[in-house]
Amino acid sequence: MGRTRLNGWMLGLSLLCGSGFAVAQQAEVPEGYRIAQQVLVGDGSVLEVLEDLRITPELHASSWGNGLDADSFAPSEDERPVAPLGAQARLVSDNGEVLAQKSLGYPMATVEKAPLNGLPSPAFFLTIDQTAPMGSYSGPATEVLMPEQSQLDPVLCLEEGGEKLPLVFAQTGKATWQIVPSVNGGTESIQQVSSASSVENEEFITTYRTFRYVDGQWTAASRQQAGYWDTESEFPEPALFP
């Protein structure tokens, strides 16, 4: 499907406005927040993103991937800048009960249905904009959620060393990812490329990783080689990934 570019804001808006979608009973919104996005999960529950009520759709769109801080807002009554509240994600039942809620640590986030087939329940991409004011090693980070199974806990992936870590993909100046169509009709795989300088000699090493869903478990395989890659370059050839 090519390089993944998430636009969860517009997806949520289309769900709300184009599908006659409405929450039967709305859960109370914390002070200082507004509901920035709502996406149906499939079991009657709704996955929501809450953001600082000062973050308008226009400010969200213009600030995404560029960072957002207190200077992004108009001065408060005492003319002192007030830092934006951290975004929150929550899972709300059809009767308005908050089933799960978590702070995301950064002001902006989006959520969308993940185009992944063959999983035991629907998966969603929760993307948190972790972009720093400077540098090329930060940017949006995408978690994979399966709310019907684990609510708001990220899906775990079995690493090559045997440990299980959250399934998260980075989009920075030196890292990106894409979904790869399945050849035999199973679950799509995901490729991630990233480049960083080594500690020893400061030469760049590029890492190629492939995530696959096999026998009910996401697994990761990786390989490294000397060389530099950044998002100004084309996505690497498939043969470079394990």
mmCIF file of C-alpha atoms in Angstrom:
data_model
loop_
_atom_site.group_PDB
_atom_site.id
_atom_site.type_symbol
_atom_site.label_atom_id
_atom_site.label_comp_id
_atom_site.label_asym_id
_atom_site.label_seq_id
_atom_site.Cartn_x
_atom_site.Cartn_y
_atom_site.Cartn_z
ATOM 1 C CA MET A 1 0.000 0.000 0.000
ATOM 2 C CA GLY A 2 3.061 2.261 -0.116
ATOM 3 C CA ARG A 3 4.339 4.458 2.655
ATOM 4 C CA THR A 4 1.762 4.735 5.424
ATOM 5 C CA ARG A 5 0.449 8.212 6.064
ATOM 6 C CA LEU A 6 -2.137 8.334 8.771
ATOM 7 C CA ASN A 7 -4.939 10.847 8.750
ATOM 8 C CA GLY A 8 -7.012 9.604 11.636
ATOM 9 C CA TRP A 9 -8.674 12.968 12.142
ATOM 10 C CA MET A 10 -10.439 12.876 8.771
ATOM 11 C CA LEU A 11 -11.253 9.188 9.189
ATOM 12 C CA GLY A 12 -12.980 9.856 12.494
ATOM 13 C CA LEU A 13 -14.852 12.799 11.024
ATOM 14 C CA SER A 14 -16.131 10.679 8.154
ATOM 15 C CA LEU A 15 -17.296 7.994 10.558
ATOM 16 C CA LEU A 16 -19.154 10.530 12.632
ATOM 17 C CA CYS A 17 -20.697 12.543 9.819
ATOM 18 C CA GLY A 18 -21.023 10.079 6.985
ATOM 19 C CA SER A 19 -22.274 6.946 8.677
ATOM 20 C CA GLY A 20 -24.939 8.185 11.034
ATOM 21 C CA PHE A 21 -22.698 7.131 13.925
ATOM 22 C CA ALA A 22 -23.634 8.230 17.424
ATOM 23 C CA VAL A 23 -22.750 7.071 20.907
ATOM 24 C CA ALA A 24 -25.856 5.942 22.769
ATOM 25 C CA GLN A 25 -24.681 7.513 25.999
ATOM 26 C CA GLN A 26 -21.705 9.830 26.060
ATOM 27 C CA ALA A 27 -19.172 9.414 28.854
ATOM 28 C CA GLU A 28 -18.255 12.538 30.779
ATOM 29 C CA VAL A 29 -15.337 14.451 29.258
ATOM 30 C CA PRO A 30 -12.548 15.498 31.691
ATOM 31 C CA GLU A 31 -12.164 19.209 32.336
ATOM 32 C CA GLY A 32 -10.025 20.965 29.743
ATOM 33 C CA TYR A 33 -10.546 18.268 27.093
ATOM 34 C CA ARG A 34 -12.764 17.669 24.130
ATOM 35 C CA ILE A 35 -13.445 14.532 22.118
ATOM 36 C CA ALA A 36 -11.219 14.872 19.074
ATOM 37 C CA GLN A 37 -12.123 11.545 17.496
ATOM 38 C CA GLN A 38 -14.423 8.544 17.854
ATOM 39 C CA VAL A 39 -14.126 5.237 16.000
ATOM 40 C CA LEU A 40 -16.463 2.251 16.294
ATOM 41 C CA VAL A 41 -14.726 -0.886 17.551
ATOM 42 C CA GLY A 42 -17.304 -3.428 16.385
ATOM 43 C CA ASP A 43 -18.661 -4.814 19.656
ATOM 44 C CA GLY A 44 -20.739 -1.720 20.413
ATOM 45 C CA SER A 45 -17.886 0.099 22.112
ATOM 46 C CA VAL A 46 -16.141 3.222 20.836
ATOM 47 C CA LEU A 47 -12.446 4.098 20.768
ATOM 48 C CA GLU A 48 -11.952 7.795 21.535
ATOM 49 C CA VAL A 49 -9.099 10.286 21.453
ATOM 50 C CA LEU A 50 -9.345 13.260 23.830
ATOM 51 C CA GLU A 51 -7.244 16.376 23.242
ATOM 52 C CA ASP A 52 -6.804 19.757 24.876
ATOM 53 C CA LEU A 53 -9.923 21.728 23.930
ATOM 54 C CA ARG A 54 -7.673 24.521 22.613
ATOM 55 C CA ILE A 55 -6.387 22.225 19.867
ATOM 56 C CA THR A 56 -8.782 22.947 17.030
ATOM 57 C CA PRO A 57 -8.964 20.665 13.967
ATOM 58 C CA GLU A 58 -7.024 23.308 12.036
ATOM 59 C CA LEU A 59 -4.289 23.561 14.699
ATOM 60 C CA HIS A 60 -4.117 19.766 14.920
ATOM 61 C CA ALA A 61 -3.607 19.465 11.162
ATOM 62 C CA SER A 62 -1.014 22.237 10.903
ATOM 63 C CA SER A 63 0.964 21.081 13.964
ATOM 64 C CA TRP A 64 1.017 17.333 13.235
ATOM 65 C CA GLY A 65 4.603 16.214 12.710
ATOM 66 C CA ASN A 66 5.921 19.666 13.633
ATOM 67 C CA GLY A 67 5.529 19.687 17.417
ATOM 68 C CA LEU A 68 3.116 21.684 19.542
ATOM 69 C CA ASP A 69 3.828 23.622 22.749
ATOM 70 C CA ALA A 70 2.481 26.456 24.904
ATOM 71 C CA ASP A 71 3.487 29.061 22.316
ATOM 72 C CA SER A 72 1.010 27.485 19.899
ATOM 73 C CA PHE A 73 -1.902 28.942 21.887
ATOM 74 C CA ALA A 74 -3.119 32.448 22.506
ATOM 75 C CA PRO A 75 -1.875 33.875 25.847
ATOM 76 C CA SER A 76 -3.984 33.122 28.918
ATOM 77 C CA GLU A 77 -5.609 35.878 30.967
ATOM 78 C CA ASP A 78 -2.403 36.355 32.998
ATOM 79 C CA GLU A 79 -0.406 36.264 29.730
ATOM 80 C CA ARG A 80 1.591 33.265 30.911
ATOM 81 C CA PRO A 81 1.910 30.400 28.399
ATOM 82 C CA VAL A 82 0.087 27.253 29.454
ATOM 83 C CA ALA A 83 1.435 23.962 28.117
ATOM 84 C CA PRO A 84 -1.073 21.768 26.271
ATOM 85 C CA LEU A 85 -2.654 18.879 28.121
ATOM 86 C CA GLY A 86 -1.498 15.418 27.123
ATOM 87 C CA ALA A 87 -3.880 13.533 24.861
ATOM 88 C CA GLN A 88 -5.832 10.575 26.222
ATOM 89 C CA ALA A 89 -7.264 7.443 24.661
ATOM 90 C CA ARG A 90 -10.278 5.706 26.096
ATOM 91 C CA LEU A 91 -12.637 2.852 25.331
ATOM 92 C CA VAL A 92 -16.303 3.605 26.008
ATOM 93 C CA SER A 93 -19.164 1.087 26.061
ATOM 94 C CA ASP A 94 -22.478 1.693 24.293
ATOM 95 C CA ASN A 95 -24.005 2.708 27.620
ATOM 96 C CA GLY A 96 -21.385 5.381 28.280
ATOM 97 C CA GLU A 97 -19.173 3.400 30.693
ATOM 98 C CA VAL A 98 -15.440 4.069 30.384
ATOM 99 C CA LEU A 99 -13.964 0.581 30.040
ATOM 100 C CA ALA A 100 -10.329 1.687 29.771
ATOM 101 C CA GLN A 101 -8.459 4.978 29.630
ATOM 102 C CA LYS A 102 -4.807 5.965 29.365
ATOM 103 C CA SER A 103 -2.710 9.104 29.079
ATOM 104 C CA LEU A 104 -0.593 9.272 25.931
ATOM 105 C CA GLY A 105 2.098 11.663 27.135
ATOM 106 C CA TYR A 106 1.894 14.020 24.150
ATOM 107 C CA PRO A 107 -0.751 16.578 23.089
ATOM 108 C CA MET A 108 -1.930 15.017 19.827
ATOM 109 C CA ALA A 109 -2.988 11.570 18.650
ATOM 110 C CA THR A 110 -5.149 9.882 16.030
ATOM 111 C CA VAL A 111 -6.845 6.494 15.743
ATOM 112 C CA GLU A 112 -8.017 4.524 12.729
ATOM 113 C CA LYS A 113 -9.065 1.005 11.793
ATOM 114 C CA ALA A 114 -5.990 -0.980 10.762
ATOM 115 C CA PRO A 115 -6.239 -2.523 7.275
ATOM 116 C CA LEU A 116 -5.094 -5.927 8.548
ATOM 117 C CA ASN A 117 -7.005 -9.100 7.721
ATOM 118 C CA GLY A 118 -7.145 -12.527 9.335
ATOM 119 C CA LEU A 119 -6.822 -11.380 12.969
ATOM 120 C CA PRO A 120 -9.082 -12.786 15.723
ATOM 121 C CA SER A 121 -10.677 -9.340 16.238
ATOM 122 C CA PRO A 122 -10.433 -5.903 14.598
ATOM 123 C CA ALA A 123 -7.135 -4.048 15.037
ATOM 124 C CA PHE A 124 -6.607 -0.301 15.235
ATOM 125 C CA PHE A 125 -3.661 2.041 14.738
ATOM 126 C CA LEU A 126 -3.271 4.510 17.616
ATOM 127 C CA THR A 127 -0.715 7.084 16.479
ATOM 128 C CA ILE A 128 0.831 9.465 19.018
ATOM 129 C CA ASP A 129 2.667 12.492 17.667
ATOM 130 C CA GLN A 130 5.959 12.388 19.562
ATOM 131 C CA THR A 131 7.671 14.952 17.344
ATOM 132 C CA ALA A 132 10.335 17.004 19.129
ATOM 133 C CA PRO A 133 11.043 20.653 18.234
ATOM 134 C CA MET A 134 14.416 19.716 16.701
ATOM 135 C CA GLY A 135 16.146 16.613 15.366
ATOM 136 C CA SER A 136 15.258 13.853 12.935
ATOM 137 C CA TYR A 137 14.895 10.913 15.309
ATOM 138 C CA SER A 138 11.425 11.733 16.639
ATOM 139 C CA GLY A 139 7.984 11.714 15.068
ATOM 140 C CA PRO A 140 4.629 9.926 15.175
ATOM 141 C CA ALA A 141 4.663 6.473 16.792
ATOM 142 C CA THR A 142 1.924 3.995 15.917
ATOM 143 C CA GLU A 143 0.711 1.362 18.379
ATOM 144 C CA VAL A 144 -1.403 -1.598 17.297
ATOM 145 C CA LEU A 145 -4.471 -2.110 19.516
ATOM 146 C CA MET A 146 -7.078 -4.869 19.607
ATOM 147 C CA PRO A 147 -9.660 -3.397 22.010
ATOM 148 C CA GLU A 148 -11.966 -6.436 22.041
ATOM 149 C CA GLN A 149 -9.109 -8.557 23.413
ATOM 150 C CA SER A 150 -6.759 -6.275 25.357
ATOM 151 C CA GLN A 151 -8.615 -2.955 25.554
ATOM 152 C CA LEU A 152 -5.957 -0.226 25.299
ATOM 153 C CA ASP A 153 -2.847 -2.342 25.843
ATOM 154 C CA PRO A 154 -0.691 -2.519 22.681
ATOM 155 C CA VAL A 155 -0.509 -5.859 20.901
ATOM 156 C CA LEU A 156 2.692 -7.723 21.812
ATOM 157 C CA CYS A 157 5.287 -8.948 19.341
ATOM 158 C CA LEU A 158 7.693 -11.851 19.851
ATOM 159 C CA GLU A 159 11.200 -10.523 19.235
ATOM 160 C CA GLU A 160 14.067 -12.616 17.907
ATOM 161 C CA GLY A 161 15.604 -12.818 21.385
ATOM 162 C CA GLY A 162 12.441 -14.360 22.820
ATOM 163 C CA GLU A 163 11.087 -11.294 24.638
ATOM 164 C CA LYS A 164 7.667 -9.846 23.946
ATOM 165 C CA LEU A 165 7.473 -6.109 23.309
ATOM 166 C CA PRO A 166 4.645 -3.774 22.235
ATOM 167 C CA LEU A 167 4.044 -3.647 18.485
ATOM 168 C CA VAL A 168 4.960 -0.026 17.679
ATOM 169 C CA PHE A 169 6.122 1.571 14.415
ATOM 170 C CA ALA A 170 8.060 4.830 14.067
ATOM 171 C CA GLN A 171 7.705 7.556 11.459
ATOM 172 C CA THR A 172 10.679 9.932 11.754
ATOM 173 C CA GLY A 173 13.238 11.575 9.507
ATOM 174 C CA LYS A 174 15.220 8.328 9.538
ATOM 175 C CA ALA A 175 12.511 5.698 9.967
ATOM 176 C CA THR A 176 9.295 4.701 8.273
ATOM 177 C CA TRP A 177 7.092 1.666 7.708
ATOM 178 C CA GLN A 178 4.579 0.195 5.314
ATOM 179 C CA ILE A 179 2.018 -2.583 5.135
ATOM 180 C CA VAL A 180 2.817 -5.352 2.673
ATOM 181 C CA PRO A 181 -0.091 -7.213 1.023
ATOM 182 C CA SER A 182 -0.370 -10.907 1.816
ATOM 183 C CA VAL A 183 0.472 -13.274 -1.024
ATOM 184 C CA ASN A 184 -1.703 -16.175 0.130
ATOM 185 C CA GLY A 185 -4.651 -14.320 1.597
ATOM 186 C CA GLY A 186 -3.422 -14.325 5.208
ATOM 187 C CA THR A 187 -2.601 -11.364 7.430
ATOM 188 C CA GLU A 188 -0.559 -8.603 5.854
ATOM 189 C CA SER A 189 3.020 -8.187 7.063
ATOM 190 C CA ILE A 190 4.620 -4.877 8.049
ATOM 191 C CA GLN A 191 8.074 -3.634 7.067
ATOM 192 C CA GLN A 192 10.015 -1.038 9.080
ATOM 193 C CA VAL A 193 13.263 0.613 7.985
ATOM 194 C CA SER A 194 15.379 2.795 10.291
ATOM 195 C CA SER A 195 18.859 4.295 10.188
ATOM 196 C CA ALA A 196 21.086 5.442 13.065
ATOM 197 C CA SER A 197 24.775 6.059 13.687
ATOM 198 C CA SER A 198 26.655 3.352 15.558
ATOM 199 C CA VAL A 199 28.182 4.086 18.947
ATOM 200 C CA GLU A 200 31.613 2.743 18.058
ATOM 201 C CA ASN A 201 32.583 4.679 14.941
ATOM 202 C CA GLU A 202 29.572 6.943 14.296
ATOM 203 C CA GLU A 203 28.986 5.305 10.917
ATOM 204 C CA PHE A 204 25.366 4.786 9.961
ATOM 205 C CA ILE A 205 23.709 1.399 10.219
ATOM 206 C CA THR A 206 20.361 0.697 8.568
ATOM 207 C CA THR A 207 18.016 -1.851 10.111
ATOM 208 C CA TYR A 208 15.384 -3.701 8.097
ATOM 209 C CA ARG A 209 12.592 -5.366 10.091
ATOM 210 C CA THR A 210 9.606 -7.470 9.066
ATOM 211 C CA PHE A 211 6.652 -8.159 11.347
ATOM 212 C CA ARG A 212 4.465 -11.167 10.568
ATOM 213 C CA TYR A 213 1.383 -12.682 12.171
ATOM 214 C CA VAL A 214 2.078 -16.399 12.481
ATOM 215 C CA ASP A 215 0.131 -19.001 14.500
ATOM 216 C CA GLY A 216 -1.716 -16.378 16.530
ATOM 217 C CA GLN A 217 1.371 -14.297 17.355
ATOM 218 C CA TRP A 218 3.120 -11.292 15.841
ATOM 219 C CA THR A 219 6.814 -12.019 15.301
ATOM 220 C CA ALA A 220 9.752 -9.842 14.250
ATOM 221 C CA ALA A 221 12.758 -10.617 12.043
ATOM 222 C CA SER A 222 15.534 -8.123 11.337
ATOM 223 C CA ARG A 223 18.815 -7.616 9.513
ATOM 224 C CA GLN A 224 21.343 -4.764 9.516
ATOM 225 C CA GLN A 225 23.874 -3.436 7.082
ATOM 226 C CA ALA A 226 26.175 -0.440 6.874
ATOM 227 C CA GLY A 227 24.697 2.556 5.098
ATOM 228 C CA TYR A 228 22.490 5.588 5.495
ATOM 229 C CA TRP A 229 18.769 5.907 4.811
ATOM 230 C CA ASP A 230 16.285 8.707 5.420
ATOM 231 C CA THR A 231 12.772 9.568 4.336
ATOM 232 C CA GLU A 232 14.052 11.604 1.406
ATOM 233 C CA SER A 233 14.942 8.240 -0.136
ATOM 234 C CA GLU A 234 12.646 5.676 -1.726
ATOM 235 C CA PHE A 235 11.361 2.880 0.484
ATOM 236 C CA PRO A 236 13.919 0.024 0.322
ATOM 237 C CA GLU A 237 13.472 -2.891 -2.048
ATOM 238 C CA PRO A 238 11.619 -5.945 -0.652
ATOM 239 C CA ALA A 239 14.733 -8.124 -1.019
ATOM 240 C CA LEU A 240 16.469 -6.129 1.717
ATOM 241 C CA PHE A 241 13.965 -7.273 4.354
ATOM 242 C CA PRO A 242 14.237 -10.654 6.090
#
